[in-house]
Amino acid sequence: MNEQLYAVSIEVNGRRREALVPARLSLVDFLRDTLRLTGTHAGCEHGICGACSVLLDGQAVRACLMYAVQADGCRLTTIEGLAQPDGTPGALQDAFCETHATQCGFCTPGMIVTAHALLETKPAPTEQEIREAIGGNLCRCTGYQQIVDAIKLAAQKRGGEAA
């Protein structure tokens, strides 16, 4: 029996993408397998770890908890879309490197996407606000302090002074 396919049109990283997808194709699988945007990681696939975080119309969401059809007509930004126009890392990515906020790197894309969403709404977050924002993203390597330091540094580089 063939599964019915649905047309989706999603703006991904500033580019309109159209595809026919099964109703139950997760957004993370659509990004990774259909669009070949592998920066978004599939971790727990239960919405717990945050490795699959992307921006949907500017809000951080778990791509493993959404179907691709639910993103139809939306604006989506992945970790790849947060780079500078010339492809070089942005201030947030640079800050993660400068503070050694990555070890294995598996959580890093989700952390950066989540931090980006925070800094868009709060350019000068307190340490507590940073910790609350990334509280739903799991990291098993860094102990989080370097990640918090990276977000503070990125806030400073963007012109906001993290408190």
Coordinates of N, CA and C in Angstrom, one line a residue:
M1 N 0.8 -1.2 0.0 CA 0.0 0.0 0.0 C 0.9 1.2 0.0
N2 N 0.6 2.2 -0.9 CA 1.4 3.4 -1.0 C 0.9 4.4 0.0
E3 N 1.8 5.1 0.6 CA 1.4 6.2 1.5 C 1.2 7.5 0.8
Q4 N 0.1 8.2 1.2 CA -0.2 9.4 0.5 C 0.8 10.5 0.8
L5 N 1.2 11.3 -0.2 CA 2.2 12.3 0.0 C 1.5 13.7 -0.1
Y6 N 2.0 14.6 0.7 CA 1.5 16.0 0.8 C 2.5 17.0 0.4
A7 N 2.1 18.0 -0.4 CA 3.0 19.1 -0.8 C 3.2 20.0 0.3
V8 N 4.5 20.3 0.5 CA 4.9 21.3 1.5 C 5.8 22.4 0.8
S9 N 5.6 23.6 1.3 CA 6.5 24.7 0.8 C 7.0 25.4 2.1
I10 N 8.2 25.3 2.3 CA 8.8 25.8 3.6 C 10.0 26.7 3.2
E11 N 10.1 27.9 3.8 CA 11.3 28.7 3.6 C 12.4 28.2 4.6
V12 N 13.4 27.6 4.1 CA 14.5 27.1 4.9 C 15.8 27.9 4.7
N13 N 16.2 28.5 5.7 CA 17.4 29.3 5.6 C 17.4 30.4 4.5
G14 N 16.2 31.0 4.4 CA 16.0 32.0 3.4 C 15.7 31.6 2.0
R15 N 15.6 30.3 1.8 CA 15.3 29.7 0.4 C 14.0 28.9 0.5
R16 N 13.1 29.1 -0.5 CA 11.9 28.4 -0.5 C 12.2 27.0 -1.0
R17 N 11.7 26.0 -0.2 CA 11.9 24.6 -0.5 C 10.6 23.9 -0.7
E18 N 10.3 23.2 -1.7 CA 9.1 22.5 -1.9 C 9.3 21.0 -2.1
A19 N 8.4 20.2 -1.5 CA 8.6 18.7 -1.6 C 7.3 18.1 -1.4
L20 N 7.2 16.8 -1.8 CA 6.1 15.9 -1.4 C 6.6 15.0 -0.3
V21 N 5.9 15.0 0.8 CA 6.3 14.3 2.0 C 5.1 13.4 2.5
P22 N 5.5 12.3 3.1 CA 4.4 11.5 3.9 C 4.0 12.3 5.1
A23 N 2.8 12.1 5.5 CA 2.2 12.8 6.6 C 3.0 12.7 7.9
R24 N 3.6 11.5 8.1 CA 4.3 11.2 9.4 C 5.8 11.4 9.3
L25 N 6.3 12.1 8.3 CA 7.7 12.4 8.2 C 8.1 13.5 9.2
S26 N 9.0 13.2 10.1 CA 9.3 14.2 11.1 C 10.1 15.3 10.4
L27 N 10.0 16.5 11.0 CA 10.7 17.7 10.5 C 12.3 17.4 10.5
V28 N 12.8 16.8 11.5 CA 14.2 16.5 11.6 C 14.6 15.6 10.5
D29 N 13.8 14.6 10.2 CA 14.2 13.7 9.1 C 14.0 14.4 7.7
F30 N 13.0 15.2 7.6 CA 12.9 16.0 6.4 C 14.2 16.9 6.1
L31 N 14.6 17.5 7.2 CA 15.8 18.4 7.1 C 17.1 17.6 6.7
R32 N 17.2 16.5 7.4 CA 18.5 15.7 7.3 C 18.4 14.8 6.0
D33 N 17.3 14.1 5.8 CA 17.3 13.2 4.7 C 16.9 13.7 3.3
T34 N 15.9 14.6 3.4 CA 15.4 15.2 2.1 C 16.2 16.4 1.7
L35 N 16.5 17.3 2.6 CA 17.2 18.5 2.3 C 18.7 18.4 2.5
R36 N 19.1 17.4 3.1 CA 20.6 17.1 3.4 C 21.2 18.2 4.2
L37 N 20.4 18.8 5.1 CA 20.9 19.7 6.1 C 21.2 19.0 7.4
T38 N 22.4 18.4 7.5 CA 22.7 17.5 8.6 C 23.2 18.1 9.8
G39 N 23.3 19.5 9.9 CA 23.7 20.1 11.1 C 22.7 20.0 12.2
T40 N 21.4 19.8 11.9 CA 20.4 19.5 12.9 C 20.5 18.1 13.3
H41 N 20.8 17.8 14.5 CA 21.0 16.4 14.9 C 19.8 15.7 15.5
A42 N 19.6 14.5 15.2 CA 18.6 13.7 15.7 C 19.1 12.9 16.9
G43 N 18.7 13.3 18.1 CA 19.2 12.7 19.3 C 18.3 11.7 19.9
C44 N 17.5 12.2 20.9 CA 16.6 11.3 21.6 C 15.3 10.9 20.8
E45 N 14.9 11.8 19.9 CA 13.7 11.7 19.1 C 12.4 11.7 20.0
H46 N 12.6 12.3 21.2 CA 11.4 12.4 22.1 C 11.3 13.8 22.6
G47 N 12.1 14.8 22.1 CA 12.0 16.2 22.5 C 12.6 16.5 23.8
I48 N 13.5 15.6 24.3 CA 14.1 15.8 25.6 C 15.5 16.5 25.5
C49 N 16.3 16.1 24.5 CA 17.7 16.5 24.5 C 18.0 17.8 23.9
G50 N 17.1 18.3 22.9 CA 17.3 19.6 22.3 C 18.3 19.6 21.1
A51 N 18.9 18.4 20.8 CA 19.9 18.4 19.7 C 19.3 18.8 18.4
C52 N 17.9 18.6 18.2 CA 17.3 18.9 17.0 C 16.6 20.3 16.9
S53 N 17.0 21.2 17.8 CA 16.4 22.5 17.8 C 16.6 23.3 16.6
V54 N 15.5 23.9 16.1 CA 15.6 24.8 14.9 C 14.7 26.0 15.2
L55 N 14.8 27.0 14.4 CA 13.9 28.1 14.6 C 12.8 28.0 13.6
L56 N 11.6 28.1 14.1 CA 10.4 28.0 13.3 C 9.7 29.4 13.5
D57 N 9.7 30.2 12.4 CA 9.1 31.6 12.5 C 9.8 32.3 13.7
G58 N 11.1 32.1 13.9 CA 11.8 32.8 15.0 C 11.8 32.1 16.3
Q59 N 11.0 31.1 16.5 CA 10.9 30.5 17.8 C 11.7 29.1 17.8
A60 N 12.4 28.9 18.9 CA 13.1 27.6 19.0 C 12.1 26.5 19.2
V61 N 12.2 25.4 18.4 CA 11.3 24.3 18.5 C 12.1 23.0 18.3
R62 N 11.6 21.9 18.8 CA 12.2 20.6 18.6 C 11.7 20.0 17.3
A63 N 12.6 19.8 16.3 CA 12.3 19.3 15.0 C 11.8 17.8 15.1
C64 N 12.2 17.1 16.1 CA 11.8 15.7 16.2 C 10.4 15.6 16.7
L65 N 9.8 16.6 17.2 CA 8.4 16.6 17.7 C 7.4 17.1 16.7
M66 N 7.9 17.5 15.6 CA 7.0 18.1 14.5 C 7.1 17.3 13.3
Y67 N 6.0 17.3 12.6 CA 6.0 16.7 11.2 C 6.3 17.8 10.2
A68 N 6.9 17.4 9.1 CA 7.3 18.3 8.1 C 6.0 19.0 7.5
V69 N 4.9 18.3 7.5 CA 3.7 19.0 7.0 C 3.2 20.1 7.9
Q70 N 3.6 20.0 9.2 CA 3.2 21.1 10.1 C 4.0 22.4 9.8
A71 N 5.1 22.3 9.2 CA 6.0 23.5 8.9 C 5.6 24.1 7.5
D72 N 4.6 23.5 6.8 CA 4.2 24.1 5.6 C 3.8 25.5 5.7
G73 N 4.4 26.4 4.9 CA 4.1 27.8 4.9 C 4.9 28.6 5.9
C74 N 5.8 27.9 6.7 CA 6.6 28.6 7.7 C 8.0 29.0 7.2
R75 N 8.6 29.8 8.1 CA 10.0 30.2 7.9 C 10.9 29.4 8.9
L76 N 11.8 28.6 8.4 CA 12.6 27.7 9.2 C 14.1 28.1 9.1
T77 N 14.8 28.2 10.2 CA 16.2 28.4 10.2 C 16.9 27.3 11.0
T78 N 17.9 26.7 10.3 CA 18.7 25.6 11.0 C 20.0 26.2 11.4
I79 N 20.9 25.4 12.0 CA 22.2 25.8 12.3 C 23.0 26.4 11.1
E80 N 22.7 25.7 9.9 CA 23.4 26.2 8.7 C 23.0 27.6 8.4
G81 N 21.8 28.0 8.7 CA 21.3 29.3 8.4 C 21.8 30.4 9.3
L82 N 22.5 30.0 10.4 CA 23.0 31.0 11.3 C 24.4 31.5 11.0
A83 N 25.0 30.9 9.9 CA 26.3 31.4 9.5 C 26.2 32.7 8.8
Q84 N 27.3 33.4 8.7 CA 27.4 34.7 7.9 C 27.0 34.4 6.5
P85 N 26.6 35.4 5.7 CA 26.3 35.2 4.3 C 27.4 34.5 3.5
D86 N 28.6 34.8 3.9 CA 29.8 34.2 3.1 C 30.1 32.8 3.6
G87 N 29.3 32.3 4.6 CA 29.5 30.9 5.1 C 30.4 30.8 6.3
T88 N 31.0 31.9 6.7 CA 31.8 31.9 7.9 C 31.0 31.9 9.1
P89 N 31.5 31.4 10.3 CA 30.7 31.4 11.5 C 30.3 32.8 11.9
G90 N 29.1 32.8 12.6 CA 28.7 34.1 13.1 C 29.2 34.3 14.5
A91 N 28.9 35.4 15.2 CA 29.4 35.8 16.5 C 29.1 34.7 17.5
L92 N 28.0 34.1 17.4 CA 27.6 33.1 18.4 C 28.5 31.8 18.2
Q93 N 28.7 31.4 17.0 CA 29.5 30.2 16.7 C 31.0 30.5 17.1
D94 N 31.4 31.7 16.8 CA 32.8 32.1 17.2 C 32.9 32.1 18.8
A95 N 31.9 32.6 19.5 CA 32.0 32.6 20.9 C 32.1 31.2 21.5
F96 N 31.4 30.2 20.9 CA 31.4 28.8 21.3 C 32.9 28.3 21.2
C97 N 33.5 28.7 20.0 CA 34.9 28.2 19.8 C 35.8 28.9 20.8
E98 N 35.7 30.2 21.0 CA 36.6 31.0 21.9 C 36.5 30.5 23.3
T99 N 35.4 30.1 23.8 CA 35.2 29.7 25.2 C 35.3 28.1 25.4
H100 N 35.6 27.4 24.3 CA 35.8 26.0 24.3 C 34.5 25.3 24.8
A101 N 33.3 25.8 24.3 CA 32.0 25.4 24.7 C 31.6 24.1 24.0
T102 N 32.5 23.6 23.2 CA 32.1 22.3 22.5 C 33.1 21.2 22.9
Q103 N 32.7 20.1 23.0 CA 33.6 18.9 23.2 C 33.3 17.9 22.1
C104 N 32.3 17.1 22.4 CA 31.9 16.1 21.3 C 31.2 16.8 20.2
G105 N 30.5 17.9 20.5 CA 29.8 18.7 19.5 C 28.4 18.3 19.1
F106 N 27.9 17.2 19.7 CA 26.6 16.7 19.3 C 25.5 17.7 19.7
C107 N 25.6 18.2 20.9 CA 24.6 19.2 21.3 C 24.7 20.6 20.8
T108 N 25.9 20.9 20.2 CA 26.2 22.2 19.9 C 25.2 22.9 18.9
P109 N 24.8 22.3 17.8 CA 23.9 23.0 16.9 C 22.6 23.4 17.7
G110 N 22.0 22.5 18.5 CA 20.8 22.8 19.2 C 21.1 23.9 20.2
M111 N 22.2 23.9 20.9 CA 22.5 24.9 21.9 C 22.7 26.3 21.2
I112 N 23.3 26.3 20.0 CA 23.5 27.6 19.3 C 22.2 28.1 18.8
V113 N 21.3 27.3 18.3 CA 20.0 27.7 17.8 C 19.2 28.2 19.0
T114 N 19.2 27.6 20.1 CA 18.5 28.0 21.3 C 19.0 29.3 21.8
A115 N 20.4 29.4 21.9 CA 21.0 30.7 22.3 C 20.7 31.8 21.4
H116 N 20.6 31.5 20.1 CA 20.3 32.6 19.1 C 18.9 33.1 19.4
A117 N 17.9 32.2 19.6 CA 16.6 32.6 19.9 C 16.5 33.5 21.2
L118 N 17.3 33.1 22.2 CA 17.4 33.9 23.4 C 17.9 35.3 23.1
L119 N 19.0 35.4 22.4 CA 19.7 36.7 22.2 C 18.8 37.6 21.2
E120 N 18.0 37.0 20.4 CA 17.1 37.8 19.6 C 16.0 38.5 20.4
T121 N 15.6 37.9 21.5 CA 14.6 38.4 22.4 C 15.1 39.2 23.6
K122 N 16.3 38.8 24.0 CA 17.0 39.4 25.2 C 18.5 39.6 24.8
P123 N 18.8 40.7 24.3 CA 20.2 41.0 23.8 C 21.2 41.0 25.0
A124 N 20.8 41.2 26.2 CA 21.7 41.2 27.3 C 21.1 40.4 28.5
P125 N 21.1 39.0 28.3 CA 20.5 38.2 29.3 C 21.3 38.0 30.5
T126 N 20.7 37.8 31.6 CA 21.5 37.5 32.8 C 21.9 36.0 32.8
E127 N 22.8 35.6 33.6 CA 23.3 34.3 33.6 C 22.1 33.3 33.9
Q128 N 21.2 33.7 34.8 CA 20.1 32.9 35.1 C 19.2 32.7 33.9
E129 N 19.0 33.8 33.2 CA 18.1 33.7 31.9 C 18.8 32.8 30.9
I130 N 20.1 32.9 30.8 CA 20.8 32.0 29.9 C 20.6 30.5 30.3
R131 N 20.8 30.3 31.6 CA 20.7 28.9 32.1 C 19.2 28.4 31.9
E132 N 18.3 29.2 32.1 CA 16.9 28.8 31.9 C 16.6 28.5 30.4
A133 N 17.2 29.4 29.5 CA 16.9 29.2 28.1 C 17.5 27.9 27.6
I134 N 18.7 27.5 28.1 CA 19.3 26.3 27.6 C 19.0 25.1 28.5
G135 N 18.2 25.3 29.5 CA 17.8 24.2 30.4 C 17.2 23.0 29.7
G136 N 16.6 23.1 28.6 CA 16.0 22.0 27.9 C 16.9 21.4 26.9
N137 N 18.2 21.8 26.8 CA 19.2 21.2 25.9 C 20.2 20.5 26.8
L138 N 20.4 19.2 26.5 CA 21.3 18.4 27.3 C 22.7 18.3 26.7
C139 N 23.7 18.4 27.5 CA 25.1 18.3 27.1 C 25.7 17.3 28.1
R140 N 26.4 16.3 27.6 CA 27.0 15.3 28.5 C 28.5 15.6 28.6
C141 N 29.0 16.6 28.0 CA 30.5 16.8 28.0 C 31.0 18.0 28.8
T142 N 30.4 19.2 28.5 CA 31.0 20.4 29.0 C 30.8 20.8 30.4
G143 N 29.7 20.4 31.0 CA 29.3 20.9 32.3 C 28.6 22.2 32.3
Y144 N 28.3 22.7 31.1 CA 27.5 23.9 30.8 C 28.2 25.2 31.0
Q145 N 29.2 25.3 31.9 CA 29.7 26.7 32.2 C 30.3 27.3 31.0
Q146 N 31.0 26.6 30.2 CA 31.6 27.1 28.9 C 30.5 27.6 28.0
I147 N 29.4 26.9 28.0 CA 28.3 27.2 27.1 C 27.7 28.6 27.6
V148 N 27.5 28.7 28.9 CA 27.0 29.9 29.4 C 27.9 31.1 29.1
D149 N 29.2 30.8 29.3 CA 30.2 31.8 29.0 C 30.2 32.2 27.5
A150 N 30.0 31.3 26.6 CA 29.9 31.5 25.2 C 28.7 32.4 24.9
I151 N 27.6 32.2 25.5 CA 26.4 33.0 25.2 C 26.6 34.4 25.8
K152 N 27.2 34.5 26.9 CA 27.6 35.9 27.5 C 28.5 36.6 26.5
L153 N 29.5 35.9 26.0 CA 30.5 36.5 25.1 C 29.8 37.0 23.8
A154 N 28.9 36.1 23.3 CA 28.2 36.5 22.1 C 27.3 37.7 22.3
A155 N 26.7 37.8 23.4 CA 25.8 38.9 23.8 C 26.7 40.2 23.7
Q156 N 27.9 40.1 24.3 CA 28.8 41.3 24.3 C 29.2 41.6 22.9
K157 N 29.5 40.6 22.1 CA 30.0 40.9 20.7 C 28.8 41.5 19.9
R158 N 27.6 41.1 20.2 CA 26.5 41.7 19.5 C 26.1 43.1 20.0
G159 N 26.7 43.5 21.0 CA 26.4 44.9 21.5 C 25.6 44.9 22.8
G160 N 25.1 43.7 23.2 CA 24.4 43.7 24.5 C 25.4 43.1 25.6
E161 N 25.3 43.7 26.7 CA 26.2 43.3 27.8 C 25.4 42.2 28.6
A162 N 25.8 41.0 28.6 CA 25.2 40.0 29.4 C 25.5 40.3 30.9
A163 N 24.4 40.3 31.7 CA 24.6 40.7 33.1 C 25.2 39.6 33.9

